[in-house]
Structures are given as structure tokens and as C-alpha cells.
């Protein structure tokens, strides 16, 4: 169960006077420049020009919830919030607005997070000019020792933090907490969740804030990380020294907290935590031990690689077993990790229907023991090695095109865990050498060593009730499984891929070029259309997208639920000659992928690959067109996940939103939302095959190839695969009737009650707009959405403190005629939903009738303009917004041409006119999702 915690909190443990590489045989990335001021403040500067002209800076504080006393639970996270509510240079409530005026959006460019032993403040600078660097570092200095901590601001923030706590509450969170307390009964960790307790959030007073702040926010706990297009790193160093050199601790250095101990000597123990509204039952078998805390060096990384290989090989088996007929579980995984320099965990877990708990626990025990007693096969080992090597090579190839934002955050994580920040090219060389010298016996020995011992924790959490002594029943089931002999794994051979020849290479019938956009297009004689753009935004990476058929437009009206059925089963059905696990093994050494989606106007097959594997990638995707497997194992997996799916749809606010409200906003059109579970159970692979076969074999098709490859190479690879297929349709049907979707009328506004144990509601309001074909109007509605979003932030979050994160945005559709909307969503207490809906409607109505100030226009448009060039340096923008179906929609090329200039030319008066047209109270449609009140 501790595995859940790893996913729920950020690892952070650094607090040292030196750098990890100082005592390691690993070489740090040579570009990174390290330094320490006399007062102990440390910094890392990494020159990096992707994206050009920008920088990402971080203040990492070695401070988190583990430092709190019992009467301070939630303090570290609360302090993170207070950094935005008044400091030496920024008045309370003005910091967000100040940075918006510089082109930094709240949340996207100015943000922070807190975990057990770290608090990280983040800024994305739109420029690397000295003014911006100075302003950012000045704010970080304020974070270190300049927070004002005014009592009035502390009190104002209580509601926001309570709302954030509410937003995190879920059945899964409660189950995780129960598992955590079971696993770590003699540690303070279960009582130091970063969000804190409701009582402490409501009652903590300023003296306790000041005490914690002055005790732990000291120079020696601070690390500045700056990654960006710095032409003069000495100037950055000088600014760091200017801002931080005179910082001093007020009370010396505090000791590290005593985390307690990892319990041992208990033998086999078990616990059942029941949550009847859980989606499924989660079972885990774990051995927690004290962490070894080995230093980061080549030997330690080698050991981890060996152990990771063992988990990967067990997971190969579990993946295959989950698809077998009669398999009792939905999914499972083996894992091992160290956490917080405190605990080392080896574990295996699975999710299942509660009625299958005994069979699933038996299977976990059996498969783990099979690996421990008999080891692994050569095929399993080769697949796992190839997967690790492939990942290392991809990271090395893409090193220069990593984004500064990702590098900065990654650097913080690495430093916080006391690891050396190595370069991916050096990692590749080291990993290649390590893997070349390993045998499957090495991983087997590591697994055996880690699972030695008499202590075992078995935790079951979810929708299971047991009469009598649950722990006894669980332990008896586990011991009964242990008593049975287990056979060695069956040896398997890795097959060759069966789909490499599709006929004579296709011939190009016509070619064209949009030189200003550096886009090439072609049409093959079989009517396959080819769109191409060379970019180096992701070095060594190529994206391939195949759009074909009509997608949602072609949905059969007499098969409710066929869309979610198809989304879940088509790819899982594999190919006629290979199941999905076979495909994974066949391509273990190659970088290929396959994803299937049902878009509004087309089906989509896509994958990411490398220049060396482009042909293999196209072979795989083409194989899904000509020989889809429709294997029964896919239908079985779908059936097993139905009950968990509908539990979520019926008993969580998010589920009601994704089903009932989405359906309502499309006037009950069956293409959105889910039918009754009984209806969805009727869907079959035969129905799916009948629907998809025309699209797969003959309908209109466009392929996009985008990335680090030249046009001729890409064209030739397409010619040998898609170009070799039988002739496709020359154009799509008009689908005029199918493009019509009705938006509900304002008088149709309604409340969606639902049964839940989690006291959380969502207040939503929608205003119908129109489709995106008038791109100028669509762009202006996007900016208008930012203005409304900011007004909601100021009123609902900052002034009232009623929610943690109100959201507003505009959605425009390019498929369904006239369909689009502005929407707001606010997570809140159930008793606030109706009043917040009324307030949001009033705020939007006021926006529709009154002026937009110059300042709020600037604060909306400047962050957006700062993002435009970054979007144009992102392959996702070009693949999904421009090249996707670009021959069916040639206007998308014109939209790309005007992208920056049109946004830059937006006038405030245009937004005021759109607000008047669309945001009046009489046009608002509300859909409040409110839990049914429990009878006392």
C-alpha cells in the first residue's frame, strides 16, 4: 500500500553542505554550474536554449510537513500559500497580478508545491533579460525570509486551503491513508500528510507560523535552480549573490525531524480497510524495511538496474496473466523503491473484483514465489534489458531538446533525493556497459535477497466486507497459497513481426508545398494523403498520426456505448497474428508505439518513434489497419473493468461530470456519456468489427509525419506501408445531419444529485457560443475566457476563499456545426454549490454589461502572447492543430499563418463585444453536481 504514497507525494530528502557529485564516481552534467554562498545558500545554473529566450527558475527549500509539530499539521503547505499573500516587496493580493503584467500566468508560470520534506517555488520567465531574472530572484528572496504573515491574510487563506483539502478527498485517498497507518505504525509519516488536518488549518495562529518559518526557512536549506537561455551565466550568479548573500538564519539551524522507526518482527500481518464505494479492491503484499541510504554512485545505480529488471520481468508475466480467460484480477504490478531516506519497500499489488480476493491474493503470492524459486527466462530478460536500453538511448537522443521547465523541475527532484545530475549521454554509456555484463541470474539473486525475511504485510483496501476476523482469513489464504508447490515458468520464443510487407510501394500522384510553413503534402495513387513537417523540437523523435474514417460522425445509432467499448478494446485486441504482449516483446528493442482514439471527425492511430525505427512504426500502425485482432481477451478486460467504471461514474463528482453532465451538455446525444451498464454489456467485438472495417479498409485517410526526419525518407516509408494499401475514398461524406448537436436551453438548467461518501460538489455554468470555424472569433473567446477566469480567481478564491481552484475556459468545436461554449467549474462544499453558481452567473453577466479594464486585459493577453511562440515550438501543436487532416481542412494552414499576428492584434473592445453577445445571465445554463444529503 506504500506504493500509493509514492505516487501521491514528491520525493525530497536533500539537506547537505556539499553536492552529491563531490563524493561520487558519477560525473555531473558538465554544463551545470554549481556554487555555494558563504551563508550556505546553494545554486545551480544550467544554460539551455530550449525554448530560446526563456528561463525556468526554482527555489527549493529543504522544508516540508515532516518538520511540523502536532499542533502545526499542514503548516509547511500553508506557508507555501502565504508566500503569495504579502511579502517584503509584494503586498498581499498583488503578487499574482504583478507577474501577470510581466507575461506570467497564475498556475502555469507562477506556482509552488509542498511535500513531506520539500517546498518548491517555481517561476517561468518569459524573457531572460536582467529585469526578469532580478524580479524572479527577488521574489524567491522574499519567500526565504520576507513573508509578512499578516494575521488577516492568514485568516483569508484558511478557506482556500480547506477547499484544497476537500478537492483531494476521495475514497482512494482514504484507503491510502489507512494503508499507510497499517504499514508505518511507529513513524510520524502517517500523521504528517502535507495538506494537514482540518482542525489545525482552522485554528493555527500567527506565532506558530512565525516559529516554523524562522526555524526552517534558513539559507542552508535553500537551493536556487536556474535553467534557461542564459548568455551570461556570471551575471546570473551575480544576481543570486546580490539577492541572497546577506540572508541569515534567525535562530541557527534546526535539527532534522525524528521520523520514528520502520516496524519489524511482526511476522505475517494483514488488514482489511472497507470502502464500499471504491471502484475495486486493491491488494498489496509488502515488506517495508529501513532504507539502506547508499550514496549515488555507479555501483548503486547498477544495483538498482538489476533490481528494476526483476520487477519488469514479473510485470511482463502479470500483464499476460491479466488477459487470460478466468483471470481473477484486472491489473497488477511488482515494485521496489526507497523513500525519504527512511524506508525501503518491496511489494506486489493488484486490483480485482472483491469476490475474487482469495484467487487474486493466491495469484500474487504464487507468481512472486515462482520468480523467487525459479528465476526468469532468457526471453523475459532480453525484453527487459532492451526496454531499459531503449529508454536510455531515447533520453540521450532527446537531451538537447528537453524543455527548460522540465529540466529545472527534474534538477530539483534529483538534488532533493541526493543524486548526481548526470547527462543522458553519460547515462547511456554507463547503462549499455552494465546491461552487457548482466545475466538473468543477477536479477533473480537480487529479488531473492530483497524478499528474504519473515515479516510480510498484506493490505486489502476497497469494496470488500468480510464477516468475522478479516485479518485471520487473509493470512490463512496467504499461507494456504504458500503451502502449494509452484512450477517453473514456461520458456517462450520471441516471434518475428508478421506484418512487414503490404505490397508494391505506392506511387505519388501529386505533391505540394507550403514553403512559408515548411510543410510538404502529397497524395498517393491510392488516395492516401501525406502531411509532413521537419522539426527538431524533439530531437531524435518522430510523431506519426493516421486519421481515417468518420470517427464519432459515423457512430451507429443503434449501438449505445460502442464508442467507449471501441476505445477500450480495439488496441487491446492486438493483431491477428500477435497479441498485445507479443507486440510489446517483439518491439522491446525498438521505439514504436500505438494508440487508438475516436475523434469527433476521424479515428486516430498514432505513435512516437525515432528516425531508425520509422519504418517499423509505420508497419505496426498499418498492421492495425489491415489485420486488427479483435481478440476475446480485450472483451474480457473490458468486462472486468465495467463495475469499477460505473462505481466511479455514479459515486464521484468527477464521474457524474464526465457522464451525466457531458451527456446533458450535448442534449442526450448517445455519442457522449455512457449508457446504462446493462446496455454497454451488450456490445460485442463482432459489432465493433462491423463498424470499423469500412473505416480501416476503404474510407478517407490522411497520415501526418512530423519531427526529426527528412521529407523523402518519411515519404518513402509511407509509400511502402500505407501507400501500398488498396485504394481509399477520395473524400469524406458530408455528414450534415451527424454534425448537428443541440445545446440545452437555459431553462433546462438542472441539478445532478448523486450518492457518495465524499462531501464534494461541483458547480458548473455554461454559456453557448459557436463552432471554431471563425478562427478570429474563437481566439478572442479564448482570451475572454482568461478574463472571466481571473475575475473568478479574485472574487471566489481570493476574496471569499470558497474554492481552491476555480476554472474557466472556452471550448470551440471544428466538427459539430455551431457547437461551442464557455464554461466555469468550481469544486466546493455541497452547501455552497447553488450560491456559487448564482455568483458566477452574476460575475459573467457583469462582464457582459460592463467594461474590461486596461489592466485586466493586459494581465490576460500578455501571458497568452508569451506562450504562443512556445506552442509553435511544440510538435503537439503542429501535429494536432495544423497538420491533422490538413488536406481535408486546408484552412488550418491559414490558421497557423495568422496564429501569432492575430492574437497580437486582439483589441479589448472586441472582447467586450463578445462578452455582451455571449455571457449574459439569460444565456447561462447551470449543471450543479451535488451529493445527496445523508440522513442522520
Coordinates of N, CA and C in Angstrom, one line a residue, residues 560 646 650 659 674-682:
X560 N -25.7 1.8 -28.5 CA -25.2 2.7 -27.4 C -24.0 2.2 -26.6
X646 N -18.4 2.1 -13.6 CA -19.7 2.6 -13.2 C -19.8 3.0 -11.7
X650 N -21.0 6.8 -10.9 CA -22.2 7.0 -10.1 C -21.9 7.6 -8.7
X659 N -20.0 11.9 -17.2 CA -21.1 11.1 -17.8 C -22.3 11.9 -17.9
X674 N -22.2 7.7 -21.2 CA -22.3 6.2 -21.1 C -23.7 5.8 -21.0
X675 N -24.1 4.7 -21.7 CA -25.4 4.2 -21.5 C -25.5 3.4 -20.1
X676 N -26.7 2.9 -19.8 CA -26.8 2.0 -18.6 C -25.8 0.8 -18.8
X677 N -25.3 0.4 -17.7 CA -24.3 -0.7 -17.7 C -24.8 -1.9 -18.4
X678 N -26.1 -2.2 -18.3 CA -26.7 -3.4 -18.9 C -26.6 -3.3 -20.5
X679 N -26.8 -2.0 -20.9 CA -26.7 -1.8 -22.4 C -25.3 -1.9 -22.9
X680 N -24.3 -1.4 -22.1 CA -22.9 -1.5 -22.5 C -22.4 -2.9 -22.5
X681 N -23.0 -3.7 -21.7 CA -22.6 -5.1 -21.6 C -23.0 -5.9 -22.9
X682 N -23.9 -5.3 -23.6 CA -24.4 -6.0 -24.9 C -23.4 -5.8 -26.0

